[in-house]
Structure formats: C-alpha cells, structure tokens
Amino acid sequence: MDLEKFLILSAVLFCIGIYGVLARRNAITVFMSLELMFTAVTLAAVAMSRYVASRQVLANPGDASEAVLQTLLTGQVFALFIIVVAAAEIALGLGIVIAFYRSRETVDISQANLMSR
Amino acid sequence: MTVQDVYLLSPEISLVGLALLVMAMDLFVKRKAVLFLMAVVGLALPVALSVMLWMDVQAEPGGRLVGVYGALTVDKFALFFKFLVLGSAALLLAASLDYAKRLTRLQGEFVGLILLSATGMTLLAAATELISIYVSLELTALPLIAMCAFLGSSRSGEAGLKFLILSGLSSALLLYGMTLVYGFTGSTYLTEIGEAMKNPLDPSVPFGGLVILVGVVLMVAGFGFKISSVPFQMWVPDVYQGAPTPVVAFLSVASKAAGFAVLLRVFYVAFPSLEMDWALLFAVLAAISMTFGNLVAMVQTNVKRLLGYSSIAHAGYLMVGLAAVASRIPNGGETSALGSLLFYLGAYTVTNLAAFFAIIGIANKIGGHKIDDFAGMAKRSPLLAAGLTVALVSLIGIPPTGLFIGKIFLFSAAVESDLAWLAVVGVVNSVVSAYYYLKVARLMYMAEPASDEETPASSISLRLALIVSALAVVAVGVAPRILTWATDAAASPLLP
C-alpha cells in the first residue's frame, strides 16, 4: 500500500470532521465529528510511522542502534497519545454538555446565544 | 528517567504534588481560605526550584540543560516563562479568594485545576518535542475549559461549551500539522526537524514540499488559537464574558504567554530555514488583530467583553514583535526583537492581572460587569478604581507605566526590521484604544455613583494582590531595568 492512499483517506476524514463541527447543531454530533478529526490524525500518524520507519531502515541497513530503533516507534507512540488525550477531551466535553443541558434543557448549540453583543 | 531528568522536571513535579495535596486537603478542611493560602505558600517551592535551575543554567557553558531524551530543554527562555506563570498563578490565587465563594463546593478543585494548568504552561515553555508540546498544550487547556463551566449558570456552561469545541478544533488542526511535519522530516524533535528542513527535499517523497507547508500552516493555526489572534479569535469575547473572572484572568495572561513561548520556540528551532515570508504573514495578522480588537471594543457595554476584545488587540501588538523577530532570523540580530517581545509579555501580564483583580473587586460590589454601573466607583472604593485606572492607562500605553515602555521597545524593533508601516498602524491603534479605556476611567472618576449603599469591603488578599500588580505596572514603567535584565538574559540562548 502506498503512503498517498492513507494520506488522502485521512485528509478526506479530516475534512468530513471539520464540516461536521462547523455545520452540525447537536452538541453530541459535533463531538462525534471532533472525534472523527482525531481519528484522521491517528491514521495519518500510523501511516507516517510505517513510512518513516522503512525510510530509516533503508537509509541505515543493518544498523540496530538505539537512535534508529527509537524512530521506528515514534509515530505509533504519537498515535497512542492522541487517542488518550482525545478521550480525555471528549469525557470533559460530555460533562460540559450535561451541565449545559441542565441549565438550558437542550443540546442544540445554536441555542448557545445568551452572550450580549 | 535519570536523576538529572527528575531535577529538570522538579518545578512541574512539585506543582502537580501541590495540586493533588490541595485537592486532598479539600476533603478535610472546612475553611476553604486555608486551601488558597496553602497553594500560594506552596508555590514558593517550584519558584525556589526554578531559581536553582536558573543558577545551574547560568553555570552551564551552552546556557541550556537538556533532559528526558531531549524532549525538555531548560534554558533561561523557559525559566523566564516559568517565573511569569508561577507569579501570575500566585497573585491570581490570592485575588480570587473573594470570587471563589461563588464556586461553593468547587473551591478546592478550582485551586487544584489552576495549579495543574500552570504545570502545563511551564512545561510548554520548555518542551522541545512535538508530542510533549501537544500533551502540555492539552494539560494547559483542559483544566481551563473545565473551570469555564464552574459557575453552573447557563452563561458559564455556554462559555465552557464554546471554548471546548473551538479548542478541540484547534488541537485537531495542530495535531494534523504536527503529524505531517513529523512524517516528512522523520522526527518529532524540534532540533532534528530544523536539521531536516535545511536539506533539499527528496523528490521521491509523495506530495513533497506542499505537505510540509500545509503542516506548518496548520500548526500556526493551532497556536494562533492559543494566543487569540485573528482569525482564530471568535471564542474570546464569549468565553471572557461567561467564564468566572479569575479563570479569564489566568487565560488572558498565562495561557497567552505560554502560547507565545511555544510559538517562538517552534519557529526558532524547527522552521527558521523554511522559505516563506513569515514576517509579512505575522505583520498582516498583527495589523488585522489590533484593528479588529480595538474597533469592536469601542461599542462594548460589558467590561469583561471589552477586555476580551482588548486582549485580541494586544495579541496583535505582541505579533508585531513576532513579525520583527521573524524578519531578522535570516540575518541575525533577532535577540533584541525577541527581548522586546518578552518585555511586552511581562508588562502585559502584570497590567492585565491588575485590571482583572480590580474588576473582581468592583463586580463584587455592583453585582455585575456592566460598564455603566462603574459610575462613581472612585467615591465608593478609591483603591479599586485607582488600581483599574493604572491598568487601563498602561493598556493604552501612557507613561509612566509598563506597557508604554513595552510599546516603545516593540515599535522601535518593528522600525528597525523595516516594518515601519506596522509601527504606524500600532501607534494609531494605541491612540484609538484610548477612547474606550479612558471611557471606563472617566465614568469611575467623573460620574455620580449609581447608588450609595454600603457594600462589603474586598478581602485583604485581593487588595494586596491588586496593590502588588499595580505597583509592578508602575515600577516596570519607571525603571524598566528590573524587567530588561531578565528579558535580555532570556532572549539570548534560544538558538543552539
């Protein structure tokens, strides 16, 4: 599989996510779209990891030094961190949506318009 | 992790320990004021550790200590921001004692989350690796988002929701940019990215230089959100208006300073060789931010919203410094521009803190944030009115205050970098901004009080914090040396 295909897929996912965040009214759907954006980034990170690793190995044949080995895993570690932090962000988000729902009895973000101009 | 790594991280470790201790003590302590006192006293420990690190960095020949596999660089630049963040956290906790009574059950969490957010900011200034930068950025943002919704009112919830969605959007953009940059340079370390950027691109790489450019632009977008510059400013007014005032104060100074710290470091270390007219990009964004912020601030009737637009305008002034730095990177001599930017950040921090402290006190008396209700405040509370006036005069840039000197430094740096038009835009904007800042001051001193009813006096800690920050504003304006020696030291060791 080529890197291009993964990058195009992740770009498409990312754009669908941006559209969802900007166009949807329901706060839960907005969070789902945010999650989709993070998933797109995770996909790109893992694909890049594979690509960077193969480039590293080709550039340093037979070299198993720690510096080379470290770069093999960077992208995957990146992906893991993205997943964990995105989960924390969404957990916080759902808490805030519940707080919003308690005071306004809706999760429609077009109703979030109390601030004065 | 070696002992050296633990030592380099010791200010952050002690901050997290303090935060956890405060939240644990919250379960047993009835008088919540004790928690605030504990946090303010406890902040002396990370400050002392940072002073020790400063001594060690000074003794080091390269002027930097690198640890945690190269992910953390402690130099004077990072330590300058550590002191800035820790100092504003201490002042803020002292000042928010009055306000915190409104948070009822959440006071312990409030102190803990402020400390955790401060941890993220201090890490952000020292992180030199993309994953660490991202994690510290989220550690900065998530506690602030949670605290925005702390009041439980519908406005507070709305502010939290808006902040969360836009912050999530900006971190997704930033992450996507980071991933692309990582993929095409093969490293997440800023120094290695900088090295890889110097080499000509391998033509066999799919999409080539286009992807790197997209990646860098996405990263700028992500950081632009943190420093609330145009075109990523739309969250600012609503969040400033709806969120609890102490949270807004912290957001407007410490979070912005940390955002500039990481932006400067990334651009210095990772992308100096990128062929792109950064100076022009930053200059145009700076001009738009200043003008937009100042024009919209004129018609505001809510003082927190007014300061929100003022903060967008000041992000513009600060980006003048960024443009000056960027235009001088190719031919050296950028450290003086960097020093003026750091000076402005320091002076802006104390000024904005003074403004928000006075507003916390005044809002306690009048029960709201309408500017019209500030009428006659000089008669009802001379200290609060005087503190706010000092801050407003400094925000305009009138001597003898800190931001007057700051603006002189910034605009002269811009002129020296062949950006004279930008300095003119900045000066015109400062004059325009005098209208809405002085309107508030005039109301407080010239107008008759709306009511004469006796209101509870502000607590001693709030008054003390206000006096300290207002005196700092004037001191920096009268004797800029007290800040320039730190900013000069912090500006020099950024490049390896």
Coordinates of C-alpha atoms in Angstrom, one line a residue:
Chain A
M1 CA 0.0 0.0 0.0
D2 CA 1.2 3.5 -0.8
L3 CA 1.5 6.3 1.7
E4 CA -0.5 8.5 -0.7
K5 CA -3.7 6.5 -0.3
F6 CA -3.5 6.7 3.5
L7 CA -2.9 10.4 3.4
I8 CA -5.8 11.0 1.0
L9 CA -8.1 8.9 3.2
S10 CA -7.0 10.8 6.3
A11 CA -7.4 14.2 4.6
V12 CA -11.0 13.2 3.5
L13 CA -11.9 12.0 7.0
F14 CA -10.4 15.2 8.5
C15 CA -12.5 17.4 6.1
I16 CA -15.7 15.5 6.9
G17 CA -14.9 16.1 10.6
I18 CA -14.4 19.8 10.0
Y19 CA -17.6 20.0 8.1
G20 CA -19.4 18.2 10.9
V21 CA -18.0 20.5 13.6
L22 CA -18.9 23.7 11.7
A23 CA -22.3 22.7 10.3
R24 CA -24.0 20.4 12.9
R25 CA -26.2 21.8 15.6
N26 CA -26.4 18.9 18.0
A27 CA -23.5 19.1 20.5
I28 CA -23.1 15.3 20.6
T29 CA -22.8 15.2 16.8
V30 CA -20.2 18.0 17.0
F31 CA -18.2 15.9 19.4
M32 CA -18.5 12.8 17.1
S33 CA -17.1 15.0 14.3
L34 CA -14.3 16.1 16.5
E35 CA -13.5 12.5 17.3
L36 CA -13.5 11.8 13.5
M37 CA -10.9 14.5 13.1
F38 CA -8.7 13.0 15.8
T39 CA -9.2 9.6 14.1
A40 CA -8.0 11.0 10.8
V41 CA -4.9 12.3 12.5
T42 CA -4.2 9.0 14.2
L43 CA -4.5 7.2 10.8
A44 CA -2.0 9.7 9.3
A45 CA 0.3 9.3 12.3
V46 CA 0.4 5.5 12.0
A47 CA 0.8 5.6 8.2
M48 CA 3.7 8.1 8.6
S49 CA 5.2 5.9 11.2
R50 CA 5.4 3.0 8.8
Y51 CA 6.8 5.3 6.1
V52 CA 9.4 6.9 8.3
A53 CA 10.5 3.6 9.7
S54 CA 11.0 2.0 6.3
R55 CA 13.0 5.0 5.2
Q56 CA 15.1 4.9 8.3
V57 CA 15.8 1.2 7.8
L58 CA 16.7 1.6 4.1
A59 CA 19.0 4.5 4.9
N60 CA 20.9 2.6 7.7
P61 CA 20.9 -1.1 6.6
G62 CA 21.9 -3.4 9.4
D63 CA 22.1 -0.6 11.9
A64 CA 20.2 -1.6 15.0
S65 CA 21.4 1.3 17.2
E66 CA 19.0 2.8 19.7
A67 CA 18.6 6.0 17.7
V68 CA 17.3 4.1 14.7
L69 CA 15.1 1.9 16.8
Q70 CA 13.6 4.9 18.5
T71 CA 12.4 6.5 15.3
L72 CA 10.6 3.2 14.4
L73 CA 8.1 3.7 17.2
T74 CA 7.7 7.5 17.3
G75 CA 4.6 7.6 15.1
Q76 CA 2.9 4.8 16.9
V77 CA 3.6 6.5 20.3
F78 CA 2.2 9.7 18.8
A79 CA -1.0 7.8 17.8
L80 CA -1.4 6.4 21.3
F81 CA -1.0 9.8 22.9
I82 CA -3.6 11.3 20.5
I83 CA -6.1 8.6 21.4
V84 CA -5.6 9.1 25.2
V85 CA -5.8 12.9 25.1
A86 CA -8.7 12.9 22.7
A87 CA -10.6 10.5 25.1
A88 CA -9.9 12.9 28.0
E89 CA -11.1 15.8 25.9
I90 CA -14.4 14.1 25.0
A91 CA -15.0 13.0 28.6
L92 CA -14.7 16.6 29.7
G93 CA -16.9 17.6 26.7
L94 CA -19.7 15.3 27.7
G95 CA -19.5 16.6 31.3
I96 CA -19.9 20.2 29.9
V97 CA -22.8 19.1 27.6
I98 CA -24.6 17.7 30.7
A99 CA -24.0 21.0 32.5
F100 CA -25.3 22.9 29.5
Y101 CA -28.4 20.6 29.2
R102 CA -29.2 21.1 32.9
S103 CA -29.4 24.8 32.6
R104 CA -31.0 25.1 29.1
E105 CA -32.8 21.7 28.6
T106 CA -31.3 21.3 25.1
V107 CA -28.1 20.2 23.5
D108 CA -28.6 22.4 20.4
I109 CA -25.6 24.6 20.2
S110 CA -27.4 27.2 18.1
Q111 CA -29.3 27.9 21.4
A112 CA -25.9 28.9 23.0
N113 CA -26.5 32.5 22.3
L114 CA -27.0 34.2 25.7
M115 CA -24.0 36.4 25.4
S116 CA -24.7 40.1 24.6
R117 CA -23.2 41.8 21.7
Chain B
M1 CA 14.5 8.8 33.7
T2 CA 17.7 9.8 35.4
V3 CA 18.2 11.9 38.5
Q4 CA 19.0 14.8 36.1
D5 CA 15.6 14.4 34.4
V6 CA 13.8 14.5 37.7
Y7 CA 15.8 17.6 38.7
L8 CA 14.9 19.3 35.4
L9 CA 11.2 18.5 35.9
S10 CA 11.2 19.3 39.7
P11 CA 9.2 22.6 39.4
E12 CA 6.5 20.7 37.5
I13 CA 6.6 17.7 39.8
S14 CA 6.2 19.9 42.9
L15 CA 3.4 21.8 41.2
V16 CA 1.5 18.6 40.5
G17 CA 2.2 17.4 44.0
L18 CA 0.8 20.7 45.4
A19 CA -2.3 20.5 43.2
L20 CA -3.0 16.9 44.4
L21 CA -2.3 17.9 48.0
V22 CA -4.7 20.8 47.9
M23 CA -7.5 18.7 46.3
A24 CA -6.9 16.0 49.0
M25 CA -7.0 18.6 51.8
D26 CA -10.2 19.9 50.4
L27 CA -11.9 16.8 51.8
F28 CA -10.9 17.6 55.4
V29 CA -10.7 21.4 55.6
K30 CA -13.9 23.4 56.4
R31 CA -12.4 26.9 55.8
K32 CA -11.6 26.9 52.2
A33 CA -9.5 30.1 52.5
V34 CA -6.8 27.7 54.0
L35 CA -6.5 26.0 50.7
F36 CA -5.8 29.2 48.9
L37 CA -3.2 30.2 51.5
M38 CA -1.6 26.7 51.2
A39 CA -1.4 27.0 47.4
V40 CA 0.1 30.5 47.5
V41 CA 2.7 29.5 50.1
G42 CA 3.3 26.2 48.4
L43 CA 4.1 27.9 45.1
A44 CA 7.3 29.1 46.8
L45 CA 8.7 25.6 46.2
P46 CA 8.5 25.5 42.4
V47 CA 9.8 29.1 42.3
A48 CA 12.8 28.2 44.5
L49 CA 13.5 25.1 42.3
S50 CA 13.3 27.3 39.2
V51 CA 15.8 29.8 40.8
M52 CA 18.1 26.8 41.4
L53 CA 17.7 25.7 37.8
W54 CA 18.5 29.3 36.7
M55 CA 21.8 29.2 38.6
D56 CA 22.7 25.9 37.1
V57 CA 21.8 27.0 33.6
Q58 CA 23.9 30.1 34.1
A59 CA 26.9 27.9 35.1
E60 CA 26.4 25.7 32.1
P61 CA 28.6 26.7 29.1
G62 CA 25.9 26.2 26.5
G63 CA 23.3 28.0 28.6
R64 CA 20.9 25.1 28.5
L65 CA 20.2 21.8 30.2
V66 CA 18.6 19.1 28.1
G67 CA 16.8 16.1 29.6
V68 CA 14.1 13.4 29.2
Y69 CA 15.7 12.1 26.0
G70 CA 15.9 15.6 24.5
A71 CA 12.2 16.3 24.9
L72 CA 12.8 19.0 27.5
T73 CA 15.2 22.0 27.2
V74 CA 15.6 24.1 30.3
D75 CA 17.2 27.4 29.3
K76 CA 16.6 31.0 30.6
F77 CA 13.9 31.4 28.0
A78 CA 11.9 28.6 29.5
L79 CA 12.7 29.7 33.1
F80 CA 11.5 33.3 32.3
F81 CA 8.1 31.9 31.3
K82 CA 8.1 29.6 34.4
F83 CA 8.5 32.7 36.6
L84 CA 5.9 34.6 34.7
V85 CA 3.3 31.7 35.0
L86 CA 4.1 30.9 38.7
G87 CA 4.0 34.6 39.7
S88 CA 0.7 35.2 38.0
A89 CA -0.7 31.9 39.5
A90 CA 0.3 33.1 43.0
L91 CA -1.2 36.6 42.6
L92 CA -4.3 35.1 41.0
L93 CA -5.0 32.6 43.8
A94 CA -4.6 35.4 46.3
A95 CA -7.0 37.6 44.5
S96 CA -9.7 35.0 43.7
L97 CA -10.5 34.3 47.4
D98 CA -13.4 36.7 47.2
Y99 CA -14.7 35.3 44.0
A100 CA -14.3 31.7 45.0
K101 CA -17.2 31.9 47.4
R102 CA -19.5 31.8 44.4
L103 CA -18.0 28.4 43.4
T104 CA -19.4 26.9 46.7
R105 CA -18.5 23.2 46.5
L106 CA -15.8 23.6 43.9
Q107 CA -13.2 25.8 45.6
G108 CA -10.6 23.0 46.2
E109 CA -10.9 21.9 42.6
F110 CA -10.6 25.4 41.5
V111 CA -7.2 25.8 43.2
G112 CA -6.1 22.4 42.0
L113 CA -7.0 23.0 38.4
I114 CA -5.3 26.4 38.3
L115 CA -2.1 24.7 39.5
L116 CA -2.4 21.9 37.0
S117 CA -3.0 24.3 34.2
A118 CA 0.1 26.3 35.4
T119 CA 2.0 23.0 35.2
G120 CA 1.1 22.6 31.6
M121 CA 2.2 26.2 30.8
T122 CA 5.6 25.8 32.5
L123 CA 6.1 22.6 30.6
L124 CA 5.0 24.2 27.3
A125 CA 7.8 26.8 27.6
A126 CA 10.4 24.1 28.0
A127 CA 9.1 21.3 25.7
T128 CA 11.2 20.8 22.5
E129 CA 9.5 17.7 21.1
L130 CA 6.1 17.7 19.3
I131 CA 4.4 15.0 21.3
S132 CA 5.4 16.7 24.6
I133 CA 4.3 20.1 23.2
Y134 CA 0.9 18.6 22.3
V135 CA 0.4 17.0 25.7
S136 CA 1.5 20.1 27.6
L137 CA -0.9 22.2 25.5
E138 CA -3.8 19.9 26.4
L139 CA -2.7 20.0 30.1
T140 CA -2.9 23.8 29.8
A141 CA -6.3 23.9 28.1
L142 CA -8.4 21.1 29.6
P143 CA -8.4 22.5 33.2
L144 CA -9.2 25.9 31.9
I145 CA -12.1 24.6 29.9
A146 CA -13.5 22.7 32.9
M147 CA -13.2 25.9 35.1
C148 CA -15.0 28.0 32.5
A149 CA -18.1 25.9 33.2
F150 CA -17.7 26.0 37.0
L151 CA -20.3 28.6 37.9
G152 CA -23.1 26.2 36.9
S153 CA -25.1 29.2 35.4
S154 CA -26.3 28.9 31.8
R155 CA -23.8 31.5 30.6
S156 CA -20.9 29.7 32.3
G157 CA -21.9 26.4 30.7
E158 CA -22.2 28.1 27.3
A159 CA -18.7 29.6 27.7
G160 CA -17.3 26.2 28.5
L161 CA -19.1 24.5 25.6
K162 CA -17.9 27.1 23.1
F163 CA -14.3 27.0 24.5
L164 CA -14.3 23.2 24.4
I165 CA -15.5 22.9 20.8
L166 CA -13.1 25.5 19.4
S167 CA -10.2 24.3 21.5
G168 CA -10.8 20.8 20.3
L169 CA -11.0 22.0 16.7
S170 CA -7.7 23.9 17.1
S171 CA -5.9 21.0 18.7
A172 CA -7.1 18.7 15.8
L173 CA -5.6 21.2 13.3
L174 CA -2.4 21.5 15.3
L175 CA -2.1 17.7 15.6
Y176 CA -2.7 17.2 11.9
G177 CA 0.0 19.8 11.2
M178 CA 2.4 18.0 13.6
T179 CA 1.8 14.6 12.0
L180 CA 2.5 15.9 8.5
V181 CA 5.7 17.7 9.7
Y182 CA 6.7 14.5 11.5
G183 CA 6.1 12.3 8.5
F184 CA 8.2 14.4 6.1
T185 CA 11.1 15.2 8.4
G186 CA 11.2 11.8 10.1
S187 CA 11.4 13.2 13.6
T188 CA 9.4 14.8 16.4
Y189 CA 12.4 16.6 17.9
L190 CA 12.4 20.3 17.0
T191 CA 16.2 20.4 16.5
E192 CA 16.1 17.4 14.2
I193 CA 13.2 18.9 12.3
G194 CA 15.3 22.1 11.9
E195 CA 18.2 20.0 10.6
A196 CA 15.9 18.1 8.1
M197 CA 14.4 21.3 6.9
K198 CA 17.8 22.6 5.8
N199 CA 18.3 19.7 3.4
P200 CA 16.7 19.9 0.0
L201 CA 13.5 17.8 -0.3
D202 CA 13.8 14.2 -1.6
P203 CA 11.8 14.2 -4.9
S204 CA 10.5 10.7 -4.3
V205 CA 8.5 11.8 -1.3
P206 CA 4.8 11.8 -2.1
F207 CA 3.3 15.4 -2.2
G208 CA 6.7 16.8 -1.2
G209 CA 7.1 20.3 0.0
L210 CA 3.3 21.0 -0.3
V211 CA 2.6 18.8 2.7
I212 CA 5.3 20.4 4.8
L213 CA 3.8 23.8 4.0
V214 CA 0.3 22.6 4.9
G215 CA 1.7 21.1 8.1
V216 CA 3.4 24.3 9.2
V217 CA 0.4 26.4 8.4
L218 CA -1.9 24.1 10.4
M219 CA 0.5 24.3 13.3
V220 CA 0.4 28.1 13.1
A221 CA -3.4 27.9 13.1
G222 CA -3.4 25.8 16.2
F223 CA -1.1 28.1 18.1
G224 CA -3.0 31.2 16.8
F225 CA -6.0 29.9 18.7
K226 CA -4.0 29.9 22.0
I227 CA -2.7 33.4 21.6
S228 CA -6.2 34.6 20.4
S229 CA -5.1 36.3 17.3
V230 CA -7.3 37.0 14.3
P231 CA -8.6 34.8 12.5
F232 CA -8.9 32.4 15.5
Q233 CA -10.3 34.9 17.9
M234 CA -14.1 34.1 17.7
W235 CA -14.1 32.2 21.1
V236 CA -12.6 35.1 23.0
P237 CA -15.4 37.5 23.7
D238 CA -18.0 34.8 24.7
V239 CA -15.6 32.9 26.9
Y240 CA -14.4 36.1 28.6
Q241 CA -17.9 37.2 29.3
G242 CA -19.3 33.9 30.5
A243 CA -16.4 32.3 32.4
P244 CA -15.5 33.0 36.1
T245 CA -13.4 36.2 36.2
P246 CA -10.3 34.6 37.8
V247 CA -10.3 31.9 35.1
V248 CA -10.5 34.6 32.5
A249 CA -7.6 36.5 34.1
F250 CA -5.4 33.4 34.0
L251 CA -6.5 32.6 30.5
S252 CA -5.7 36.1 29.3
V253 CA -2.2 36.3 30.7
A254 CA -0.6 33.0 31.4
S255 CA -2.2 31.0 28.7
K256 CA -1.3 33.6 26.1
A257 CA 2.3 33.9 27.4
A258 CA 2.7 30.1 27.1
G259 CA 1.3 30.2 23.6
F260 CA 3.8 32.8 22.6
A261 CA 6.6 30.8 24.2
V262 CA 5.9 27.6 22.3
L263 CA 5.3 29.5 19.0
L264 CA 8.6 31.3 19.4
R265 CA 10.5 28.1 20.2
V266 CA 8.9 26.1 17.4
F267 CA 9.7 28.8 14.8
Y268 CA 13.2 29.5 16.0
V269 CA 14.4 25.9 16.4
A270 CA 12.3 24.0 13.8
F271 CA 11.4 26.2 10.9
P272 CA 14.0 29.0 10.5
S273 CA 15.1 27.8 7.1
L274 CA 11.6 27.4 5.7
E275 CA 11.3 29.6 2.6
M276 CA 8.3 31.6 3.4
D277 CA 7.7 35.2 4.2
W278 CA 6.8 34.7 7.9
A279 CA 7.4 38.4 8.7
L280 CA 4.8 39.5 6.2
L281 CA 2.3 36.9 7.4
F282 CA 2.7 37.8 11.0
A283 CA 2.7 41.5 10.2
V284 CA -0.6 41.3 8.3
L285 CA -2.2 39.2 11.1
A286 CA -0.9 41.6 13.7
A287 CA -2.3 44.7 11.9
I288 CA -5.7 42.9 11.5
S289 CA -5.8 41.7 15.1
M290 CA -5.0 45.2 16.5
T291 CA -7.5 47.0 14.3
F292 CA -10.3 44.5 14.8
G293 CA -9.9 44.2 18.5
N294 CA -9.8 48.0 19.1
L295 CA -12.7 48.8 16.8
V296 CA -15.0 46.2 18.2
A297 CA -14.0 47.0 21.8
M298 CA -15.4 50.6 21.4
V299 CA -19.1 49.5 21.3
Q300 CA -18.9 47.0 24.2
T301 CA -21.1 47.5 27.3
N302 CA -19.8 44.6 29.3
V303 CA -16.4 45.2 30.9
K304 CA -15.2 41.6 30.6
R305 CA -16.2 41.5 26.9
L306 CA -14.3 44.8 26.5
L307 CA -11.2 43.2 27.9
G308 CA -11.8 40.2 25.6
Y309 CA -11.5 42.5 22.6
S310 CA -8.7 44.3 24.2
S311 CA -6.9 41.0 24.6
I312 CA -7.3 40.3 20.8
A313 CA -5.8 43.8 20.2
H314 CA -2.9 43.0 22.5
A315 CA -2.3 39.7 20.7
G316 CA -1.9 42.0 17.7
Y317 CA 0.7 44.2 19.4
L318 CA 2.6 41.1 20.5
M319 CA 2.6 39.7 17.0
V320 CA 4.3 42.9 15.9
G321 CA 7.2 41.6 17.9
L322 CA 6.8 38.2 16.3
A323 CA 7.0 39.8 12.9
A324 CA 10.1 41.7 13.9
V325 CA 11.7 38.5 15.2
A326 CA 10.8 36.6 12.0
S327 CA 12.1 39.3 9.7
R328 CA 15.5 39.2 11.4
I329 CA 16.1 35.5 11.7
P330 CA 17.8 35.1 8.3
N331 CA 20.4 37.8 9.0
G332 CA 20.8 37.5 12.8
G333 CA 20.3 40.2 15.4
E334 CA 16.8 38.9 16.3
T335 CA 17.6 38.6 20.0
S336 CA 16.9 42.3 20.6
A337 CA 13.5 42.0 18.9
L338 CA 12.9 38.8 21.0
G339 CA 13.8 40.7 24.1
S340 CA 11.3 43.5 23.4
L341 CA 8.6 40.9 22.8
L342 CA 9.4 39.2 26.1
F343 CA 9.4 42.6 27.9
Y344 CA 5.9 43.4 26.4
L345 CA 4.6 40.0 27.5
G346 CA 5.9 40.6 31.1
A347 CA 4.5 44.1 31.3
Y348 CA 1.2 42.9 29.8
T349 CA 0.9 40.1 32.3
V350 CA 1.1 42.4 35.4
T351 CA -1.1 45.0 33.7
N352 CA -3.9 42.6 32.8
L353 CA -3.8 40.9 36.2
A354 CA -4.2 44.3 37.9
A355 CA -7.2 45.1 35.6
F356 CA -8.9 41.8 36.3
F357 CA -8.2 42.0 40.1
A358 CA -9.9 45.4 40.2
I359 CA -12.8 44.1 38.2
I360 CA -13.2 41.1 40.6
G361 CA -13.4 43.6 43.5
I362 CA -15.7 46.0 41.7
A363 CA -18.1 43.3 40.4
N364 CA -18.4 42.0 44.0
K365 CA -19.7 45.5 44.9
I366 CA -22.0 46.2 42.0
G367 CA -23.0 42.6 41.3
G368 CA -22.3 42.7 37.6
H369 CA -20.0 43.7 34.8
K370 CA -21.9 46.4 33.1
I371 CA -19.6 49.4 32.3
D372 CA -22.4 51.9 33.1
D373 CA -22.5 50.5 36.7
F374 CA -18.9 51.5 37.2
A375 CA -20.0 55.2 37.6
G376 CA -18.6 56.9 40.6
M377 CA -16.6 53.9 41.7
A378 CA -13.8 56.3 42.8
K379 CA -16.0 57.5 45.6
R380 CA -17.3 54.1 46.6
S381 CA -13.9 52.3 46.5
P382 CA -10.9 54.6 45.8
L383 CA -8.4 51.7 45.8
L384 CA -10.1 49.5 43.3
A385 CA -10.8 52.5 41.0
A386 CA -7.2 53.6 41.2
G387 CA -5.9 50.1 40.5
L388 CA -8.1 49.7 37.5
T389 CA -7.1 53.2 36.2
V390 CA -3.4 52.4 36.5
A391 CA -4.1 49.2 34.5
L392 CA -6.2 51.0 31.8
V393 CA -3.6 53.7 31.4
S394 CA -0.9 51.1 31.0
L395 CA -3.1 49.2 28.4
I396 CA -3.3 52.4 26.4
G397 CA 0.5 52.9 26.7
I398 CA 0.7 56.2 28.5
P399 CA 3.8 56.9 30.7
P400 CA 4.8 56.1 33.4
T401 CA 3.5 52.6 33.0
G402 CA 5.0 49.3 31.9
L403 CA 3.2 48.9 28.5
F404 CA 4.4 52.4 27.5
I405 CA 8.0 51.2 27.6
G406 CA 6.9 47.9 26.1
K407 CA 5.3 49.6 23.2
I408 CA 8.4 51.8 22.6
F409 CA 10.5 48.7 22.5
L410 CA 8.2 46.8 20.3
F411 CA 7.5 49.5 17.7
S412 CA 11.2 50.5 17.5
A413 CA 12.0 46.8 16.9
A414 CA 9.5 46.9 14.1
V415 CA 11.0 50.0 12.6
E416 CA 14.5 48.5 12.8
S417 CA 13.2 45.5 10.9
D418 CA 11.9 47.6 8.0
L419 CA 8.3 47.2 9.2
A420 CA 7.8 51.0 9.8
W421 CA 4.2 50.8 8.4
L422 CA 3.4 48.2 11.1
A423 CA 4.7 50.5 13.8
V424 CA 2.5 53.3 12.4
V425 CA -0.5 51.0 12.5
G426 CA 0.3 50.1 16.1
V427 CA 0.7 53.7 17.2
V428 CA -2.6 54.7 15.5
N429 CA -4.3 51.8 17.2
S430 CA -3.0 52.8 20.6
V431 CA -4.4 56.2 20.2
V432 CA -7.8 54.8 19.1
S433 CA -7.8 52.4 22.0
A434 CA -7.5 55.3 24.5
Y435 CA -11.2 56.1 23.7
Y436 CA -12.7 53.0 25.2
Y437 CA -10.2 52.5 28.0
L438 CA -10.5 56.1 29.2
K439 CA -14.3 55.9 28.9
V440 CA -14.2 53.5 31.8
A441 CA -11.8 55.6 33.8
R442 CA -13.8 58.8 33.2
L443 CA -17.0 57.0 34.4
M444 CA -15.3 56.0 37.6
Y445 CA -14.0 59.4 38.4
M446 CA -16.3 62.0 36.9
A447 CA -19.8 60.4 37.1
E448 CA -22.0 60.3 40.2
P449 CA -22.4 56.9 41.9
A450 CA -25.4 54.9 40.8
S451 CA -26.2 54.1 44.5
D452 CA -24.6 54.9 47.8
E453 CA -25.5 51.7 49.6
E454 CA -22.7 50.2 51.7
T455 CA -21.2 47.1 50.2
P456 CA -18.9 44.6 51.8
A457 CA -15.2 45.6 51.5
S458 CA -12.8 43.5 49.4
S459 CA -10.7 41.0 51.3
I460 CA -7.2 41.9 52.3
S461 CA -5.7 39.3 49.9
L462 CA -7.4 40.8 46.9
R463 CA -6.4 44.3 47.9
L464 CA -2.8 43.1 48.4
A465 CA -2.7 41.3 45.0
L466 CA -4.1 44.4 43.3
I467 CA -1.6 46.7 45.0
V468 CA 1.3 44.4 44.2
S469 CA 0.4 44.1 40.5
A470 CA -0.4 47.8 40.1
L471 CA 2.9 48.8 41.7
A472 CA 4.6 46.3 39.4
V473 CA 3.0 48.1 36.4
V474 CA 4.3 51.4 37.5
A475 CA 7.7 50.1 38.6
V476 CA 8.3 48.5 35.2
G477 CA 7.4 51.8 33.6
V478 CA 9.6 53.9 35.8
A479 CA 12.6 51.6 36.0
P480 CA 12.5 49.2 33.0
R481 CA 15.8 47.8 34.1
I482 CA 14.1 45.5 36.6
L483 CA 12.5 43.6 33.7
T484 CA 15.0 44.1 30.9
W485 CA 17.8 42.3 32.7
A486 CA 15.6 39.2 32.8
T487 CA 14.3 39.5 29.2
D488 CA 17.8 40.2 27.9
A489 CA 19.0 37.0 29.6
A490 CA 16.0 35.0 28.4
A491 CA 16.3 36.2 24.8
S492 CA 19.9 35.1 24.2
P493 CA 20.1 31.3 24.5
L494 CA 17.3 30.2 22.2
L495 CA 19.3 29.0 19.3
P496 CA 21.6 26.0 19.8

